[in-house]
Coordinates of C-alpha atoms in Angstrom, one line a residue:
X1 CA 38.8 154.8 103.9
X2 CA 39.1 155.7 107.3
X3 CA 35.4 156.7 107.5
X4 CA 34.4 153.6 106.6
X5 CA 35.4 151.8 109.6
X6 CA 35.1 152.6 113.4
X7 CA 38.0 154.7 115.5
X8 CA 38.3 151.3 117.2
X9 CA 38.9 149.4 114.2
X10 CA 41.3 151.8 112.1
X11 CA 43.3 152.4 115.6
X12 CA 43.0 149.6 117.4
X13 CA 41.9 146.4 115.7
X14 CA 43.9 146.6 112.2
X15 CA 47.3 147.6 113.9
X16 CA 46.8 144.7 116.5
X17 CA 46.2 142.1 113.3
X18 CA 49.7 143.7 111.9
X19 CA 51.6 143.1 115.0
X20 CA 50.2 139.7 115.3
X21 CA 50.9 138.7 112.2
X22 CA 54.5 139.7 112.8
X23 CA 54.7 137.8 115.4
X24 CA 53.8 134.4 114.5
X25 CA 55.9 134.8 111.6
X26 CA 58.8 136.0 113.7
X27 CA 57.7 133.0 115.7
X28 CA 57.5 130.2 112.7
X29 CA 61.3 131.5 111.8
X30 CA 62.5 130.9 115.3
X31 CA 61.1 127.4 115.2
X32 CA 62.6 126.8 111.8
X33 CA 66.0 127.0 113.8
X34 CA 64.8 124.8 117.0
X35 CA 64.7 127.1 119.2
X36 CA 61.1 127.7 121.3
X37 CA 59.4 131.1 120.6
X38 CA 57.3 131.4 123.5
X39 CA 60.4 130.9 125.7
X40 CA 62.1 133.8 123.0
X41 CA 58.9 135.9 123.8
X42 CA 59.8 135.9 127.5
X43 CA 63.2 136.9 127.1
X44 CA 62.2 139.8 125.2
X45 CA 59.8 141.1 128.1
X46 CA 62.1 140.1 130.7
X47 CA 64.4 142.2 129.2
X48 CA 62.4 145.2 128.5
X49 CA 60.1 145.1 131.9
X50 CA 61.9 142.5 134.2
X51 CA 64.2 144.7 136.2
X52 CA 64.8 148.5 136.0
X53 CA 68.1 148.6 134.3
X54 CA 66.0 147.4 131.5
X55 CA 63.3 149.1 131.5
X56 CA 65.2 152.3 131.4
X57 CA 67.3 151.0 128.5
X58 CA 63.4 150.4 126.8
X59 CA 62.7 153.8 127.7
X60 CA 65.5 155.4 126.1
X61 CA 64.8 153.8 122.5
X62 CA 61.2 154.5 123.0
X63 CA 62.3 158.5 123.7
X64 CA 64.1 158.7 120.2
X65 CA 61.0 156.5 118.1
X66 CA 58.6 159.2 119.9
X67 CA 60.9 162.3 118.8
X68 CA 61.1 160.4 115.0
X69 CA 57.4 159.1 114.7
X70 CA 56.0 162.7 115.7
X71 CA 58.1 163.8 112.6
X72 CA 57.4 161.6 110.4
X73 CA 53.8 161.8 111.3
X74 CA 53.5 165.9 110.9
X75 CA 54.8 165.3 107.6
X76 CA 52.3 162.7 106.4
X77 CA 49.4 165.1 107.8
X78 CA 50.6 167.6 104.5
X79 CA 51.0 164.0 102.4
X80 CA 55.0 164.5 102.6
X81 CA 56.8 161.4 103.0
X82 CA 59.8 162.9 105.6
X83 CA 62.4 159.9 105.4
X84 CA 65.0 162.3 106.4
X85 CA 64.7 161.8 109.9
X86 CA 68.1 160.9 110.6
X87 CA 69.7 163.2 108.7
X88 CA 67.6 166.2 110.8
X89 CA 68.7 164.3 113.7
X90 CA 72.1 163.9 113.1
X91 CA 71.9 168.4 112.5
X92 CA 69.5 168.7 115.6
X93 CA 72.2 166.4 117.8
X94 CA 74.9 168.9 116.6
X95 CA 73.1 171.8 117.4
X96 CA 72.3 170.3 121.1
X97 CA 76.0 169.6 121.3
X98 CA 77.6 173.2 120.5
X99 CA 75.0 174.2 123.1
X100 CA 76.9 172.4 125.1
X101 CA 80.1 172.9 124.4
X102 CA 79.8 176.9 124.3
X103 CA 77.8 176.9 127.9
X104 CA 78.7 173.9 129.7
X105 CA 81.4 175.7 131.6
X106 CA 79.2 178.6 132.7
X107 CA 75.7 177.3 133.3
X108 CA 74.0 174.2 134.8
X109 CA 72.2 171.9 132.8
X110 CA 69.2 173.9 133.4
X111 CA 70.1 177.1 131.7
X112 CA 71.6 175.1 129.0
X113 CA 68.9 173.0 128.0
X114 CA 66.5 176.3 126.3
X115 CA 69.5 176.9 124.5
X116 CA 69.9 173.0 123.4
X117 CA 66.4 172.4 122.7
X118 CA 66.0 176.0 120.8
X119 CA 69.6 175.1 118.4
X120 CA 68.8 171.0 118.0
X121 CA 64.9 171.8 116.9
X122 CA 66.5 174.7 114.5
X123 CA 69.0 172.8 112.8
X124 CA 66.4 170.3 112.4
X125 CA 64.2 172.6 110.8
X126 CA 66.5 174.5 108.7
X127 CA 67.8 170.7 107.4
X128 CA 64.4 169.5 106.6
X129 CA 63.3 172.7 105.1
X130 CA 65.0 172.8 102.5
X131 CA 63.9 169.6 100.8
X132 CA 60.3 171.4 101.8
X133 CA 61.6 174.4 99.2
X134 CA 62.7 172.7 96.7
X135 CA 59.3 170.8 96.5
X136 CA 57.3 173.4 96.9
X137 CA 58.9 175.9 94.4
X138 CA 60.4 173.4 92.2
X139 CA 58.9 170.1 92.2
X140 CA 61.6 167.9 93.9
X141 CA 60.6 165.0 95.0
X142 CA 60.5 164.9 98.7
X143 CA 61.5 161.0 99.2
X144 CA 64.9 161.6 97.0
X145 CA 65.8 164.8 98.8
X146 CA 65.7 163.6 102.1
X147 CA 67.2 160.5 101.4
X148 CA 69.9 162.4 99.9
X149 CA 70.4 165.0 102.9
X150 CA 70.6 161.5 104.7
X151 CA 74.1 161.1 103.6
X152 CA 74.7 164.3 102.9
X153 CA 74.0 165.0 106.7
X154 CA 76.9 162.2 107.6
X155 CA 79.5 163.3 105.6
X156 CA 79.0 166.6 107.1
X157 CA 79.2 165.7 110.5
X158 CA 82.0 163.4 109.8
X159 CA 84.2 166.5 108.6
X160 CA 83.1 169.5 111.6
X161 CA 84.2 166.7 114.1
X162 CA 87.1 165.9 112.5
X163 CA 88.1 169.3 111.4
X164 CA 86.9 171.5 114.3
X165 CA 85.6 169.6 117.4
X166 CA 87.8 166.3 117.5
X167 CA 89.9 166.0 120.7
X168 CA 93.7 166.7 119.7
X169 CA 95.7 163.1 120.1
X170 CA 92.1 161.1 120.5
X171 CA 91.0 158.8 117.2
X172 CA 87.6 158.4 118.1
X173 CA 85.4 160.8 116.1
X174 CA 83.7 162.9 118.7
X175 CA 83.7 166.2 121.1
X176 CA 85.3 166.6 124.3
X177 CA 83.0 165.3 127.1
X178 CA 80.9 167.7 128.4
X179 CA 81.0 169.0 132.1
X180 CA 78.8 167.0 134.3
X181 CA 77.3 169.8 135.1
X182 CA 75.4 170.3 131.4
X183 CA 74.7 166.1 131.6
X184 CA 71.0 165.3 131.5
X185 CA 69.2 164.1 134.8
X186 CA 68.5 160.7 134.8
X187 CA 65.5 159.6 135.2
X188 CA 66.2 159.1 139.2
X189 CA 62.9 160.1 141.0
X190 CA 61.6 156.2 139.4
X191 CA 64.0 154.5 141.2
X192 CA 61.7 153.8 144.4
X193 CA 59.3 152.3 142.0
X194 CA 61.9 150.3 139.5
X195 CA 65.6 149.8 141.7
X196 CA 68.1 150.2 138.8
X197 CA 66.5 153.0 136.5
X198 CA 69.2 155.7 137.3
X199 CA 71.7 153.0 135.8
X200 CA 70.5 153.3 132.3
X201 CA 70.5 156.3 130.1
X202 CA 66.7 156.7 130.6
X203 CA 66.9 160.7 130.9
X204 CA 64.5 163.8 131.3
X205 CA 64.0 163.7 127.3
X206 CA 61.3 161.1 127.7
X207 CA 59.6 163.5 129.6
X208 CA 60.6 166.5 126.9
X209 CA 59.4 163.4 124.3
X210 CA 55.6 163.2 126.3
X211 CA 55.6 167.2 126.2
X212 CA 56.2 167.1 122.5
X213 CA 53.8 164.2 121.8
X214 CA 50.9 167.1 123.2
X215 CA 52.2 169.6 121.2
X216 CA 51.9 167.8 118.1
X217 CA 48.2 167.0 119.2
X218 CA 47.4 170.8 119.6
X219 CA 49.2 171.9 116.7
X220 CA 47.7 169.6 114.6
X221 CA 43.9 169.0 115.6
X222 CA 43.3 172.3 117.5
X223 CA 45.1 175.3 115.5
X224 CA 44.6 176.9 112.2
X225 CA 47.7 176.4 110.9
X226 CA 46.8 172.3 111.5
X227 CA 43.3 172.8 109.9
X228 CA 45.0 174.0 106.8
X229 CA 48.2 171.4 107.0
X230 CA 44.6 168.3 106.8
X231 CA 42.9 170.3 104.3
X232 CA 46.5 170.0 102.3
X233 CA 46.6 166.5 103.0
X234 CA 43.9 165.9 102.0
X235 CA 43.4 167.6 98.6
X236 CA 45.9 169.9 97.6
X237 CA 43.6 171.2 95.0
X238 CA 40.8 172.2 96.9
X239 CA 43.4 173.8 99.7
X240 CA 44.2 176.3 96.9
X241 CA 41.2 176.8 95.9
X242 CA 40.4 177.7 99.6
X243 CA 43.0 180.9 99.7
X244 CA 45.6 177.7 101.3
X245 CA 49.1 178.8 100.6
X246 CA 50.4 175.8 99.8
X247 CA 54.1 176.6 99.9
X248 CA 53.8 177.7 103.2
X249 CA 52.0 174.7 104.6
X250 CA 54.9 172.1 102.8
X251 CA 57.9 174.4 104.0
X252 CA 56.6 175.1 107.5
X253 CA 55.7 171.4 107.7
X254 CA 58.8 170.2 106.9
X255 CA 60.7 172.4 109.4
X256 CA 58.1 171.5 112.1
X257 CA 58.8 167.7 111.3
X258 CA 62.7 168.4 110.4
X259 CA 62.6 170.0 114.5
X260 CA 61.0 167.2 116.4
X261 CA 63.5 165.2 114.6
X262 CA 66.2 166.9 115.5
X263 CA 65.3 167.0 118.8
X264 CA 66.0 163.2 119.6
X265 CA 69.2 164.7 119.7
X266 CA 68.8 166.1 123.3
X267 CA 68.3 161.9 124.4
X268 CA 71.5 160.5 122.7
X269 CA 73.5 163.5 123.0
X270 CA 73.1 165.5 126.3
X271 CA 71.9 162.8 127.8
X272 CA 73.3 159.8 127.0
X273 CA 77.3 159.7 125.4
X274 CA 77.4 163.7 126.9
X275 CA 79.8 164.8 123.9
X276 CA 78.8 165.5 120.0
X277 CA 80.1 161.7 118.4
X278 CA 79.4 160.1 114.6
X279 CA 75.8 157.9 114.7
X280 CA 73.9 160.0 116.8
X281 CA 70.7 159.1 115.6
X282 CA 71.5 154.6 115.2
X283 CA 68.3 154.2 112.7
X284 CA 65.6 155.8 114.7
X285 CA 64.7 157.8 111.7
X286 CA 64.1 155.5 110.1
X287 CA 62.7 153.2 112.9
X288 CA 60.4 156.5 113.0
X289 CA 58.6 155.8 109.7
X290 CA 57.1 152.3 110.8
X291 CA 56.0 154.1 114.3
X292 CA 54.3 156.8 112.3
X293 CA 52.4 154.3 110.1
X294 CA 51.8 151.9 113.3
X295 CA 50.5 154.9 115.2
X296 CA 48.0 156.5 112.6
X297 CA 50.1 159.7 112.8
X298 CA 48.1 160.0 116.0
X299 CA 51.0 161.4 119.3
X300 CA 48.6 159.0 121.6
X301 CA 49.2 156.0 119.3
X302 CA 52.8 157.0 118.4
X303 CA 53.4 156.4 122.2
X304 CA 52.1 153.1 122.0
X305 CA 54.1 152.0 118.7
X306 CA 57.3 153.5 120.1
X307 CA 57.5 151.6 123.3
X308 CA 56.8 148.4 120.9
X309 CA 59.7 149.2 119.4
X310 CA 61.5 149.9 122.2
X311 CA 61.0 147.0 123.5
X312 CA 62.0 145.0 120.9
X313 CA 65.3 146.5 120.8
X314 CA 65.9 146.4 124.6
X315 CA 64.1 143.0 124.6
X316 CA 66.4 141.6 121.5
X317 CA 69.5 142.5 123.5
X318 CA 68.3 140.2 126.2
X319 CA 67.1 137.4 123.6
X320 CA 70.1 137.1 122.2
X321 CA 72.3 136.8 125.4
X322 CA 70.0 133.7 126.7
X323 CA 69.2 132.4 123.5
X324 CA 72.7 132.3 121.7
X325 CA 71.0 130.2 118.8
X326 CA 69.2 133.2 117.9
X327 CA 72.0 135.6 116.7
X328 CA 71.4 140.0 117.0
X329 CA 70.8 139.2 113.0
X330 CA 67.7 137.4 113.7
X331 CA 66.3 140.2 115.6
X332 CA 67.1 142.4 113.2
X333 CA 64.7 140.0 110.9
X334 CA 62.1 139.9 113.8
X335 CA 62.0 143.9 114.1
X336 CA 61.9 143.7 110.2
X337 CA 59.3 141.8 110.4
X338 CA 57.3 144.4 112.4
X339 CA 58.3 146.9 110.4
X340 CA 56.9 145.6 107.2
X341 CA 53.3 144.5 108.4
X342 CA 52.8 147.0 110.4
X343 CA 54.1 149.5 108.0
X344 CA 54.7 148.5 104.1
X345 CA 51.8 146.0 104.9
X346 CA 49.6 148.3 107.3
X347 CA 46.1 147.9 105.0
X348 CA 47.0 144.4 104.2
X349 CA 43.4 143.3 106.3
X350 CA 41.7 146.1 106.2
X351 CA 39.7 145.5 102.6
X352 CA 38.6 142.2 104.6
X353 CA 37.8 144.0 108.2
X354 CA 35.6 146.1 106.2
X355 CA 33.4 143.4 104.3
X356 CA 33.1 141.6 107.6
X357 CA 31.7 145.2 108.5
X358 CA 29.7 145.8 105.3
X359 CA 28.4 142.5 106.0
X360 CA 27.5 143.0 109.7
X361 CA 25.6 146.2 108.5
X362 CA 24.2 144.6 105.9
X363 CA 22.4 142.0 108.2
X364 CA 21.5 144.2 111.1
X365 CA 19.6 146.3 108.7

């Protein structure tokens, strides 16, 4: 349907009528409970872009929906619904943090961050991969087996902390701190511009998260290997009939999408906490889906969609410390709100966006 309706339409106009819509339902439900949503609207900007504390905390989330809407967005180029994101990310944070853990005491964060980003994208890979096989060669559906590696990729963590990388004596479930030496620069060279940036957990892995964003656009609009993973998307059928090897666009899709999710690990782990710890990835794969879907699979766009998100969570915080009325649950409904127009409900205008096109066409002609 997409060539049916200008770029500026499918990318801009119809995700703009989704995010509005959200929003003045998120605002009827804080007026059912008396409270005044355009004073709630403030609060959420204020607390996103009002002071740099804050608007490192907004980049932060926004690094992790980038890292998770890239992978759920190479996946949906080759038709494969990837809601495994945080189980890859849960494996790609591990690998970041054994990285760390075997060279922190020997190299700077410099020479250890090849190392993190090669073992966080590869555990990714090899995670998502496999779901990618077992579709390919034997029909599995890909929605149940990344679901399932979901859980599968918790309990797993849960036991190699417990069992091999737990402090002796400490009950928390996580690593031993890294050196300082292996932590993640802040995002510090801002802090002329926004005072209070280098306070936050804002960290180079926005910048790694931009880098990856281009990536994404060459691999998949400016290679061969993309060519083939569209013609796949498209119509399986006629990408076999074209010499396509089909199993190796699923599985190599998969791992490509099963690495960028893996490497949000670098922004939690090496960045953020510095030590390998239980909920490494706090619902940015999922999070991820609704960017994908918000940002037309498109890196520019997926940008765009995760700040929104980003600042929604940074934003919410803030709302719910000056508005006490409105409890962390309600913005939970508000983001879930978002969520489901601008993803479960993405094409709800559309059919009448293109009549109101048909019918502009129709009388110019």
């Amino acid at each position: 349907m997409n060539k049916d309706l200008p770029g500026w339409v499918d990318f801009g106009l119809l995700p703009l009528l989704n995010l509005l819509t959200a929003f003045v339902v998120a605002g009827l439900v804080v007026l059912a409970i008396g409270e005044d949503p355009i004073e709630a609207v403030g609060h959420i900007i204020y607390g996103a872009f009002g002071y740099g504390n804050g608007v490192g905390y907004t980049l932060f989330y926004t690094t992790n929906f980038i890292f998770t809407g890239l992978a759920v967005a190479v996946a949906f180029h080759a038709s494969q619904f990837n809601i495994g994101g945080e189980g890859q990310a849960y494996l790609g944070g591990l690998g970041v943090g054994v990285a760390c853990l075997m060279l922190d005491q020997y190299l700077p964060w410099w020479g250890i961050l090849p190392v993190a980003i090669l073992l966080g994208a590869s555990f990714g890979a090899i995670w998502a991969a496999i779901p990618g096989i077992l579709y390919a060669k034997r029909g599995a559906h890909v929605v149940i087996t990344t679901i399932m590696f979901n859980f599968i990729s918790f309990s797993l963590m849960n036991y190699l902390i417990n069992e091999y990388l737990k402090v002796p004596g400490n009950a928390s479930v996580q690593s031993r701190t890294f050196e300082q030496t292996a932590w993640m620069p802040k995002l510090t060279w801002f802090e002329g511009v926004m005072p209070g940036i280098s306070t936050s957990p804002a960290n180079l892995s926005f910048i790694i998260a931009l880098i990856a964003c281009v990536f994404v656009y060459i691999l998949i609009w400016r290679t061969k290997f993309g060519y083939e993973v569209r013609v796949y998307g498209a119509n399986p059928s006629a990408a076999r009939y074209a010499g396509i090897s089909t199993t190796r666009v699923v599985v190599l899709t998969m791992a490509i999408s099963g690495a960028l999710a893996g490497l949000m690990g670098l922004n939690p782990v090496m960045g953020d906490q510095t030590r390998i710890f239980l909920d490494i990835p706090q619902q940015a794969g999922f999070v991820g889906i609704a960017v994908a879907l918000m940002g037309r699979s498109h890196p520019l766009w997926i940008v765009f969609a995760a700040l929104l998100f980003g600042t929604l969570y940074q934003g919410g915080a803030e709302l719910a410390f000056e508005m006490p009325a409105i409890t962390r649950d309600m913005i939970v409904v508000i983001q879930g709100l978002v969520i489901l127009f601008a993803g479960a409900m993405e094409f709800m205008f559309r059919p009448w966006v293109a009549r109101a096109f048909s019918m502009r066409e129709t009388a110019n002609g």
